[in-house]
mmCIF file of C-alpha atoms in Angstrom:
data_model
loop_
_atom_site.group_PDB
_atom_site.id
_atom_site.type_symbol
_atom_site.label_atom_id
_atom_site.label_comp_id
_atom_site.label_asym_id
_atom_site.label_seq_id
_atom_site.Cartn_x
_atom_site.Cartn_y
_atom_site.Cartn_z
ATOM 1 C CA MET A 108 95.720 68.697 74.873
ATOM 2 C CA ILE A 109 99.099 70.230 76.380
ATOM 3 C CA LYS A 110 101.184 67.448 77.661
ATOM 4 C CA THR A 111 102.952 67.735 80.835
ATOM 5 C CA PRO A 112 104.732 68.837 83.460
ATOM 6 C CA PRO A 113 106.350 67.118 86.260
ATOM 7 C CA GLU A 114 104.545 66.359 89.631
ATOM 8 C CA ARG A 115 103.241 69.537 91.467
ATOM 9 C CA LEU A 116 104.285 70.792 95.081
ATOM 10 C CA ALA A 117 100.875 72.047 96.567
ATOM 11 C CA ASN A 118 102.322 74.304 98.904
ATOM 12 C CA LEU A 119 104.109 76.123 96.263
ATOM 13 C CA ASP A 120 101.349 76.445 93.525
ATOM 14 C CA ALA A 121 99.206 77.936 96.595
ATOM 15 C CA ILE A 122 101.212 80.570 97.530
ATOM 16 C CA ARG A 123 102.070 81.589 94.071
ATOM 17 C CA GLY A 124 98.314 81.829 93.192
ATOM 18 C CA PHE A 125 97.922 83.964 96.427
ATOM 19 C CA ALA A 126 100.774 85.942 95.525
ATOM 20 C CA LEU A 127 99.454 86.671 91.980
ATOM 21 C CA LEU A 128 95.962 88.043 93.168
ATOM 22 C CA GLY A 129 98.041 90.300 95.889
ATOM 23 C CA ILE A 130 100.082 91.618 92.904
ATOM 24 C CA LEU A 131 96.851 92.819 90.937
ATOM 25 C CA PHE A 132 95.616 95.145 94.102
ATOM 26 C CA LEU A 133 98.873 97.329 93.597
ATOM 27 C CA ASN A 134 99.174 97.191 89.831
ATOM 28 C CA ILE A 135 95.374 97.835 89.166
ATOM 29 C CA TYR A 136 96.323 101.494 89.690
ATOM 30 C CA PHE A 137 99.258 101.644 87.225
ATOM 31 C CA MET A 138 97.155 99.772 84.588
ATOM 32 C CA ALA A 139 95.449 103.244 84.428
ATOM 33 C CA ASN A 140 98.347 105.438 84.704
ATOM 34 C CA ASN A 141 101.357 103.315 83.866
ATOM 35 C CA PHE A 142 103.680 106.514 85.136
ATOM 36 C CA TYR A 143 101.929 107.420 88.544
ATOM 37 C CA GLY A 144 99.411 105.008 89.396
ATOM 38 C CA TYR A 145 96.536 106.719 91.585
ATOM 39 C CA ALA A 146 95.821 110.344 91.238
ATOM 40 C CA PRO A 147 94.812 111.490 94.621
ATOM 41 C CA HIS A 148 92.171 114.336 94.979
ATOM 42 C CA HIS A 149 93.242 117.647 96.321
ATOM 43 C CA PRO A 150 92.717 117.801 99.497
ATOM 44 C CA GLU A 151 92.780 113.975 99.891
ATOM 45 C CA LYS A 152 89.496 112.080 100.566
ATOM 46 C CA THR A 153 89.113 110.402 104.038
ATOM 47 C CA ALA A 154 88.494 107.094 102.420
ATOM 48 C CA ASP A 155 91.420 107.225 100.322
ATOM 49 C CA ILE A 156 93.678 107.817 102.932
ATOM 50 C CA VAL A 157 92.432 104.971 104.842
ATOM 51 C CA ILE A 158 92.573 102.643 102.034
ATOM 52 C CA GLU A 159 96.176 103.862 101.375
ATOM 53 C CA VAL A 160 97.238 103.231 105.093
ATOM 54 C CA ILE A 161 95.558 99.501 105.089
ATOM 55 C CA SER A 162 97.484 99.071 101.962
ATOM 56 C CA ASN A 163 100.739 100.244 103.437
ATOM 57 C CA PHE A 164 100.322 97.317 106.102
ATOM 58 C CA VAL A 165 98.666 94.660 103.995
ATOM 59 C CA PHE A 166 99.469 94.977 100.077
ATOM 60 C CA GLU A 167 102.397 97.705 99.278
ATOM 61 C CA GLY A 168 105.496 95.315 98.427
ATOM 62 C CA ARG A 169 104.078 92.300 100.037
ATOM 63 C CA PHE A 170 103.127 90.120 97.309
ATOM 64 C CA ILE A 171 106.157 91.160 95.098
ATOM 65 C CA SER A 172 108.241 90.111 98.070
ATOM 66 C CA LEU A 173 106.419 87.166 98.486
ATOM 67 C CA PHE A 174 106.817 86.456 94.685
ATOM 68 C CA SER A 175 110.499 86.714 94.891
ATOM 69 C CA MET A 176 111.204 84.574 97.599
ATOM 70 C CA LEU A 177 108.895 81.833 95.755
ATOM 71 C CA PHE A 178 111.092 82.152 92.887
ATOM 72 C CA GLY A 179 114.080 81.788 95.007
ATOM 73 C CA ALA A 180 112.557 78.379 96.247
ATOM 74 C CA GLY A 181 111.720 77.476 92.590
ATOM 75 C CA LEU A 182 115.256 77.934 91.680
ATOM 76 C CA SER A 183 116.481 76.051 94.345
ATOM 77 C CA LEU A 184 114.277 73.279 93.506
ATOM 78 C CA GLN A 185 115.705 73.234 89.723
ATOM 79 C CA PHE A 186 119.293 73.553 91.011
ATOM 80 C CA CYS A 187 118.741 70.325 93.206
ATOM 81 C CA LYS A 188 117.121 68.412 90.214
ATOM 82 C CA ALA A 189 119.817 69.285 87.957
ATOM 83 C CA GLY A 190 122.461 67.922 90.467
ATOM 84 C CA ASN A 191 125.628 67.523 88.102
ATOM 85 C CA ASP A 192 123.654 67.677 84.939
ATOM 86 C CA ASP A 193 125.374 70.408 83.055
ATOM 87 C CA THR A 194 122.337 70.353 80.395
ATOM 88 C CA ALA A 195 120.118 70.663 83.204
ATOM 89 C CA HIS A 196 121.546 73.568 84.624
ATOM 90 C CA HIS A 197 121.823 75.443 80.871
ATOM 91 C CA THR A 198 118.300 74.746 80.652
ATOM 92 C CA ALA A 199 117.175 76.594 83.822
ATOM 93 C CA LYS A 200 119.205 79.667 83.029
ATOM 94 C CA LYS A 201 117.744 79.451 79.318
ATOM 95 C CA ARG A 202 114.309 79.736 80.885
ATOM 96 C CA LEU A 203 115.267 82.896 82.727
ATOM 97 C CA HIS A 204 116.725 84.391 79.555
ATOM 98 C CA TRP A 205 113.482 83.440 78.185
ATOM 99 C CA LEU A 206 111.546 85.160 81.072
ATOM 100 C CA MET A 207 113.397 88.350 80.340
ATOM 101 C CA ILE A 208 112.455 88.412 76.581
ATOM 102 C CA PHE A 209 109.136 87.791 77.866
ATOM 103 C CA GLY A 210 109.078 90.566 80.191
ATOM 104 C CA LEU A 211 110.435 93.105 77.368
ATOM 105 C CA VAL A 212 107.620 92.129 75.224
ATOM 106 C CA HIS A 213 105.158 92.707 78.050
ATOM 107 C CA GLY A 214 106.769 95.867 79.267
ATOM 108 C CA VAL A 215 106.833 97.672 76.282
ATOM 109 C CA PHE A 216 103.505 96.081 74.354
ATOM 110 C CA ILE A 217 101.187 95.820 77.237
ATOM 111 C CA PHE A 218 102.428 97.299 80.858
ATOM 112 C CA SER A 219 105.250 98.523 82.122
ATOM 113 C CA GLY A 220 105.106 97.542 85.281
ATOM 114 C CA ASP A 221 106.375 94.404 84.463
ATOM 115 C CA ILE A 222 108.212 92.120 86.863
ATOM 116 C CA LEU A 223 109.517 89.218 84.642
ATOM 117 C CA LEU A 224 112.149 91.157 83.112
ATOM 118 C CA THR A 225 113.717 91.712 86.657
ATOM 119 C CA TYR A 226 113.110 88.451 87.810
ATOM 120 C CA GLY A 227 114.750 86.973 84.832
ATOM 121 C CA LEU A 228 117.753 89.393 85.777
ATOM 122 C CA CYS A 229 117.681 88.837 89.587
ATOM 123 C CA GLY A 230 117.148 84.979 88.904
ATOM 124 C CA LEU A 231 120.779 84.758 87.077
ATOM 125 C CA LEU A 232 122.410 86.124 89.708
ATOM 126 C CA ALA A 233 120.616 83.989 92.635
ATOM 127 C CA TYR A 234 121.009 80.699 90.730
ATOM 128 C CA LYS A 235 124.824 81.290 91.161
ATOM 129 C CA TYR A 236 124.324 81.235 94.918
ATOM 130 C CA CYS A 237 122.123 78.076 95.153
ATOM 131 C CA ALA A 238 124.939 75.793 96.582
ATOM 132 C CA LEU A 239 125.527 77.914 99.281
ATOM 133 C CA ALA A 240 125.011 76.795 102.747
ATOM 134 C CA PRO A 241 122.084 78.412 104.531
ATOM 135 C CA LYS A 242 123.708 80.575 106.833
ATOM 136 C CA THR A 243 125.932 82.084 104.126
ATOM 137 C CA LEU A 244 122.825 82.267 101.829
ATOM 138 C CA LEU A 245 121.002 84.417 104.575
ATOM 139 C CA ALA A 246 124.164 86.873 105.372
ATOM 140 C CA LYS A 247 124.627 87.329 101.605
ATOM 141 C CA SER A 248 120.856 88.106 100.888
ATOM 142 C CA ILE A 249 121.238 90.910 103.812
ATOM 143 C CA LYS A 250 124.235 92.554 102.108
ATOM 144 C CA PHE A 251 122.110 92.363 98.883
ATOM 145 C CA ILE A 252 119.243 93.942 100.568
ATOM 146 C CA LEU A 253 121.226 96.395 102.450
ATOM 147 C CA LEU A 254 122.945 97.728 99.269
ATOM 148 C CA ALA A 255 120.177 98.193 97.254
ATOM 149 C CA MET A 256 118.232 100.147 100.293
ATOM 150 C CA VAL A 257 121.324 102.663 100.240
ATOM 151 C CA VAL A 258 121.044 103.267 96.601
ATOM 152 C CA ILE A 259 117.527 103.566 96.838
ATOM 153 C CA ALA A 260 117.975 106.260 99.465
ATOM 154 C CA LEU A 261 120.644 108.145 97.522
ATOM 155 C CA LEU A 262 118.248 108.192 94.667
ATOM 156 C CA SER A 263 115.290 109.329 96.890
ATOM 157 C CA ILE A 264 117.223 112.413 97.492
ATOM 158 C CA THR A 265 117.323 113.792 94.025
ATOM 159 C CA ILE A 266 113.526 113.605 93.351
ATOM 160 C CA GLU A 267 111.507 116.414 92.503
ATOM 161 C CA ASP A 268 108.168 115.584 91.147
ATOM 162 C CA GLU A 269 105.852 118.226 89.633
ATOM 163 C CA PRO A 270 102.352 118.249 91.912
ATOM 164 C CA PHE A 271 100.178 115.416 90.422
ATOM 165 C CA TYR A 272 96.616 115.372 91.943
ATOM 166 C CA ARG A 273 93.240 114.938 90.518
ATOM 167 C CA GLY A 274 92.580 118.162 87.969
ATOM 168 C CA SER A 275 96.040 119.419 88.093
ATOM 169 C CA ALA A 276 97.493 120.558 84.536
ATOM 170 C CA TYR A 277 100.041 117.636 84.975
ATOM 171 C CA TYR A 278 97.507 115.272 85.790
ATOM 172 C CA LEU A 279 95.424 116.080 82.638
ATOM 173 C CA GLN A 280 98.655 115.805 80.534
ATOM 174 C CA GLN A 281 98.910 112.258 81.705
ATOM 175 C CA LEU A 282 95.303 111.556 81.344
ATOM 176 C CA ASP A 283 95.675 112.334 77.672
ATOM 177 C CA ILE A 284 98.441 110.170 77.311
ATOM 178 C CA TRP A 285 96.819 107.062 79.147
ATOM 179 C CA THR A 286 93.681 107.411 77.571
ATOM 180 C CA GLY A 287 95.038 108.213 74.377
ATOM 181 C CA SER A 288 96.695 106.526 71.268
ATOM 182 C CA TYR A 289 98.075 102.967 71.454
ATOM 183 C CA ALA A 290 101.170 104.039 69.789
ATOM 184 C CA THR A 291 101.843 106.818 72.197
ATOM 185 C CA GLN A 292 101.426 104.470 75.176
ATOM 186 C CA VAL A 293 103.951 101.930 73.573
ATOM 187 C CA MET A 294 106.654 104.762 72.985
ATOM 188 C CA MET A 295 105.934 105.758 76.706
ATOM 189 C CA GLN A 296 106.139 102.226 77.818
ATOM 190 C CA GLY A 297 109.285 101.682 75.828
ATOM 191 C CA MET A 298 110.912 104.613 77.862
ATOM 192 C CA MET A 299 109.944 103.353 80.914
ATOM 193 C CA VAL A 300 111.321 100.096 80.498
ATOM 194 C CA GLY A 301 114.446 101.532 79.108
ATOM 195 C CA TYR A 302 114.886 103.518 82.486
ATOM 196 C CA MET A 303 114.072 100.211 84.388
ATOM 197 C CA LEU A 304 117.296 98.572 82.401
ATOM 198 C CA LEU A 305 119.450 101.408 83.695
ATOM 199 C CA ILE A 306 118.007 101.257 87.325
ATOM 200 C CA ILE A 307 117.962 97.357 87.834
ATOM 201 C CA PRO A 308 121.564 96.824 87.995
ATOM 202 C CA ILE A 309 122.078 99.347 90.548
ATOM 203 C CA SER A 310 119.310 98.682 92.738
ATOM 204 C CA LEU A 311 116.365 96.380 92.041
ATOM 205 C CA LEU A 312 118.843 93.557 90.745
ATOM 206 C CA TRP A 313 120.173 93.413 94.322
ATOM 207 C CA TYR A 314 116.938 93.636 96.075
ATOM 208 C CA GLY A 315 115.209 91.146 94.013
ATOM 209 C CA ALA A 316 118.241 88.672 94.269
ATOM 210 C CA GLY A 317 118.409 89.052 97.911
ATOM 211 C CA LEU A 318 114.932 87.997 98.495
ATOM 212 C CA MET A 319 115.362 85.090 96.190
ATOM 213 C CA LEU A 320 118.261 83.869 98.313
ATOM 214 C CA ILE A 321 115.820 84.332 101.354
ATOM 215 C CA GLY A 322 113.599 81.844 99.409
ATOM 216 C CA ILE A 323 116.255 79.458 98.382
ATOM 217 C CA TYR A 324 117.334 79.424 102.422
ATOM 218 C CA LEU A 325 113.730 79.095 103.149
ATOM 219 C CA MET A 326 113.628 76.067 100.836
ATOM 220 C CA LYS A 327 116.932 74.420 102.436
ATOM 221 C CA GLN A 328 115.797 75.016 105.998
ATOM 222 C CA GLY A 329 112.634 73.389 105.781
ATOM 223 C CA TYR A 330 110.261 76.417 106.124
ATOM 224 C CA PHE A 331 108.510 75.507 102.906
ATOM 225 C CA HIS A 332 106.784 72.457 104.717
ATOM 226 C CA ARG A 333 106.658 73.359 108.307
ATOM 227 C CA GLY A 334 106.214 76.996 108.359
ATOM 228 C CA PHE A 335 107.696 79.392 111.439
ATOM 229 C CA SER A 336 107.867 79.109 114.975
ATOM 230 C CA ALA A 337 105.308 81.319 117.208
ATOM 231 C CA LYS A 338 108.421 83.343 118.183
ATOM 232 C CA GLN A 339 109.485 83.849 114.515
ATOM 233 C CA LEU A 340 105.842 84.948 113.698
ATOM 234 C CA GLY A 341 105.797 87.450 116.451
ATOM 235 C CA ILE A 342 109.227 88.971 115.442
ATOM 236 C CA PHE A 343 107.937 89.205 111.810
ATOM 237 C CA ALA A 344 104.696 91.249 113.053
ATOM 238 C CA VAL A 345 106.519 93.613 115.231
ATOM 239 C CA THR A 346 109.198 94.645 112.630
ATOM 240 C CA GLY A 347 106.440 94.502 109.804
ATOM 241 C CA ILE A 348 104.073 96.977 111.729
ATOM 242 C CA ILE A 349 107.093 99.303 112.766
ATOM 243 C CA PHE A 350 108.409 99.622 109.037
ATOM 244 C CA SER A 351 104.675 99.990 108.008
ATOM 245 C CA GLY A 352 103.959 102.870 110.383
ATOM 246 C CA PHE A 353 107.109 104.608 109.329
ATOM 247 C CA ASP A 354 105.897 104.066 105.787
ATOM 248 C CA SER A 355 102.389 105.113 106.133
ATOM 249 C CA VAL A 356 103.867 108.520 107.697
ATOM 250 C CA LEU A 357 106.188 109.608 104.997
ATOM 251 C CA SER A 358 103.914 108.268 102.365
ATOM 252 C CA LEU A 359 101.354 110.879 103.671
ATOM 253 C CA SER A 360 103.843 113.859 103.366
ATOM 254 C CA SER A 361 103.533 116.539 101.096
ATOM 255 C CA SER A 362 107.291 116.379 100.179
ATOM 256 C CA ALA A 363 108.107 114.176 97.042
ATOM 257 C CA MET A 364 111.739 113.279 98.675
ATOM 258 C CA LEU A 365 109.823 112.051 101.997
ATOM 259 C CA LYS A 366 107.274 110.075 99.478
ATOM 260 C CA GLU A 367 110.146 108.669 97.936
ATOM 261 C CA ILE A 368 111.935 107.587 101.120
ATOM 262 C CA SER A 369 108.907 105.762 102.648
ATOM 263 C CA GLY A 370 109.397 103.189 99.606
ATOM 264 C CA ILE A 371 112.728 102.058 101.625
ATOM 265 C CA PHE A 372 110.652 101.402 104.529
ATOM 266 C CA MET A 373 107.848 99.654 102.530
ATOM 267 C CA MET A 374 110.429 97.390 100.997
ATOM 268 C CA LEU A 375 111.856 96.435 104.563
ATOM 269 C CA GLY A 376 108.354 95.921 106.183
ATOM 270 C CA ALA A 377 107.094 93.918 103.170
ATOM 271 C CA ILE A 378 109.824 91.209 103.912
ATOM 272 C CA PRO A 379 108.320 90.119 107.279
ATOM 273 C CA THR A 380 104.851 90.602 106.228
ATOM 274 C CA ALA A 381 105.494 88.326 103.274
ATOM 275 C CA LEU A 382 106.985 85.646 105.655
ATOM 276 C CA ILE A 383 103.936 85.779 107.515
ATOM 277 C CA TYR A 384 101.633 85.218 104.509
ATOM 278 C CA TRP A 385 103.986 82.330 103.113
ATOM 279 C CA HIS A 386 103.445 80.825 106.849
ATOM 280 C CA ILE A 387 99.463 81.279 106.678
ATOM 281 C CA ILE A 388 99.262 79.250 103.134
ATOM 282 C CA VAL A 389 101.701 76.517 104.001
ATOM 283 C CA LYS A 390 99.810 76.025 107.341
ATOM 284 C CA LEU A 391 96.283 75.805 105.512
ATOM 285 C CA CYS A 392 97.446 74.007 102.452
ATOM 286 C CA GLN A 393 99.628 71.488 104.265
ATOM 287 C CA ASN A 394 101.088 70.392 100.637
ATOM 288 C CA ASN A 395 97.851 68.893 99.999
ATOM 289 C CA PRO A 396 96.508 69.220 96.353
ATOM 290 C CA LEU A 397 92.812 68.905 97.620
ATOM 291 C CA LYS A 398 93.306 71.930 99.911
ATOM 292 C CA LEU A 399 93.185 75.819 98.782
ATOM 293 C CA THR A 400 92.607 74.342 95.215
ATOM 294 C CA LEU A 401 91.263 77.745 93.614
ATOM 295 C CA LEU A 402 94.916 79.010 94.501
ATOM 296 C CA GLN A 403 96.600 76.159 93.506
ATOM 297 C CA ASN A 404 94.738 76.144 90.153
ATOM 298 C CA LEU A 405 95.803 79.651 89.680
ATOM 299 C CA GLY A 406 99.286 78.947 90.781
ATOM 300 C CA ARG A 407 99.871 76.371 88.063
ATOM 301 C CA VAL A 408 99.124 78.967 85.212
ATOM 302 C CA SER A 409 100.696 82.226 86.862
ATOM 303 C CA LEU A 410 102.913 83.238 84.128
ATOM 304 C CA SER A 411 99.927 83.260 81.994
ATOM 305 C CA PHE A 412 97.450 84.495 84.031
ATOM 306 C CA TYR A 413 99.935 87.363 85.235
ATOM 307 C CA ILE A 414 100.078 88.391 81.630
ATOM 308 C CA LEU A 415 96.014 87.904 81.511
ATOM 309 C CA GLN A 416 95.577 90.267 84.260
ATOM 310 C CA SER A 417 97.648 93.125 82.714
ATOM 311 C CA ILE A 418 95.726 92.717 79.484
ATOM 312 C CA LEU A 419 92.487 93.048 80.901
ATOM 313 C CA GLY A 420 93.494 95.603 83.241
ATOM 314 C CA VAL A 421 94.800 97.907 80.600
ATOM 315 C CA LEU A 422 92.027 97.323 78.273
ATOM 316 C CA LEU A 423 89.325 98.188 80.718
ATOM 317 C CA LEU A 424 91.035 101.134 82.403
ATOM 318 C CA ARG A 425 92.743 102.933 78.972
ATOM 319 C CA HIS A 426 90.651 101.594 76.182
ATOM 320 C CA TRP A 427 87.097 100.216 77.049
ATOM 321 C CA MET A 428 86.361 102.482 79.913
ATOM 322 C CA PRO A 429 88.735 105.262 80.278
ATOM 323 C CA GLN A 430 86.420 107.580 81.906
ATOM 324 C CA TRP A 431 86.918 105.478 84.688
ATOM 325 C CA GLN A 432 90.259 106.920 85.549
ATOM 326 C CA MET A 433 88.523 110.409 86.236
ATOM 327 C CA SER A 434 85.747 109.012 88.232
ATOM 328 C CA PHE A 435 87.389 106.364 90.164
ATOM 329 C CA ASP A 436 88.577 106.692 93.897
ATOM 330 C CA ARG A 437 90.793 104.130 95.655
ATOM 331 C CA ILE A 438 87.723 101.984 96.729
ATOM 332 C CA ASP A 439 86.485 101.416 92.954
ATOM 333 C CA TYR A 440 90.142 99.998 92.124
ATOM 334 C CA MET A 441 89.908 97.745 94.988
ATOM 335 C CA LEU A 442 86.412 96.447 93.732
ATOM 336 C CA LEU A 443 87.823 96.169 90.310
ATOM 337 C CA ALA A 444 90.480 94.022 91.531
ATOM 338 C CA ILE A 445 88.088 91.775 93.322
ATOM 339 C CA ALA A 446 86.174 91.524 90.280
ATOM 340 C CA LEU A 447 89.091 90.653 88.453
ATOM 341 C CA SER A 448 90.488 88.352 91.036
ATOM 342 C CA VAL A 449 87.039 86.350 90.902
ATOM 343 C CA LEU A 450 87.307 86.194 87.132
ATOM 344 C CA GLN A 451 91.074 84.921 87.211
ATOM 345 C CA LEU A 452 90.230 82.221 89.844
ATOM 346 C CA SER A 453 87.176 80.993 87.882
ATOM 347 C CA LEU A 454 89.179 80.941 84.445
ATOM 348 C CA ALA A 455 91.906 79.206 86.199
ATOM 349 C CA ALA A 456 89.437 76.767 87.528
ATOM 350 C CA LEU A 457 88.007 75.852 84.275
ATOM 351 C CA TYR A 458 91.398 75.887 82.118
ATOM 352 C CA VAL A 459 93.177 73.384 84.621
ATOM 353 C CA ARG A 460 90.377 70.758 83.955
ATOM 354 C CA ILE A 461 91.234 70.741 80.164
ATOM 355 C CA PHE A 462 94.899 71.530 80.283
ATOM 356 C CA ASN A 463 97.794 70.672 82.476
ATOM 357 C CA GLN A 464 99.909 74.014 81.488
ATOM 358 C CA GLY A 465 99.043 77.495 80.759
ATOM 359 C CA PRO A 466 99.966 78.470 76.987
ATOM 360 C CA LEU A 467 102.899 80.548 78.044
ATOM 361 C CA GLU A 468 104.210 77.991 80.425
ATOM 362 C CA TYR A 469 104.347 75.728 77.504
ATOM 363 C CA LEU A 470 106.040 78.054 75.541
ATOM 364 C CA MET A 471 108.589 78.487 77.896
ATOM 365 C CA ARG A 472 109.198 74.876 78.340
ATOM 366 C CA VAL A 473 109.449 74.218 74.509
ATOM 367 C CA LEU A 474 111.525 77.502 73.799
ATOM 368 C CA SER A 475 114.177 76.201 76.689
ATOM 369 C CA LYS A 476 114.253 72.845 75.391
ATOM 370 C CA ARG A 477 114.606 73.391 71.712
ATOM 371 C CA ILE A 478 117.508 76.057 72.384
ATOM 372 C CA ASN A 479 119.404 72.877 73.775
ATOM 373 C CA THR A 480 118.646 71.154 70.922
#
């Protein structure tokens, strides 16, 4: 049996498990076509449009933002626990280095929609600011996020995509790649990860680190334990709806540039919505290990199960049942995500009865300690 970890924080585990399930509902499209994700019909089906709009308000960017803030909260805990122990701080940073390595392997060989590489880089930047006062943290996070938005807006202006819809020549070309040989897919994913390495320093690094600083702020201010006030939740709801509305209108445009610009509103709307999700889980769980146990179980092994969901999704949609890429509508992908979510919750519940840590969590701990010795 894998030996283990320090005492768990129920709220963090529950939020982590919830965020992991949410990420799947977005990644599921890209586990089929890693470059474009879902291939719309031409003209689009009404059911697809409805699901896309709902996704813009409920899913898009919300769970990545939630995970990022949660990651920042975790960094804050590690920083406080380390205190004046330089070795402990070194170990925390080494974990981030190993997370980046895990991300590179995951991105190239399994699924290039990886977040681990980005989180490792953003975490190294955010960790430097863990000692800042709450107000200073919040101000810096806003600067980081605004910087990222400006860069993303400038990049969006240059976008000129080929028409991509079900049955188009470009769609068939992409379909041939993502239902073809594994070697070709690895080559394509390697190129995509290489592109990400160029993009991260100028945009995603600042956006991700900004979200992590918000997480550190939330932890320092006690929102991890008590949630938010009714007034704060009202503000989050209104701003989230406004930004999501703009996102939905632009994302349904026929212009590739406007579709890309919609991503800015998606990222801005994701933050207040993610904070509402944070509040809901905190209130339901109340830091009690006996509440939301299915989510807590998954949260305890989130790294291992994040990789597992990628493996399952990619195997199903590209190798075992590639014909699904041609026949699935958005509702089918959603149903598949629900089925995989139930499977993950069930497997996690069984796993934590036997082991205290996931295999990759254990490996990360061993590698981080070994490097120090």
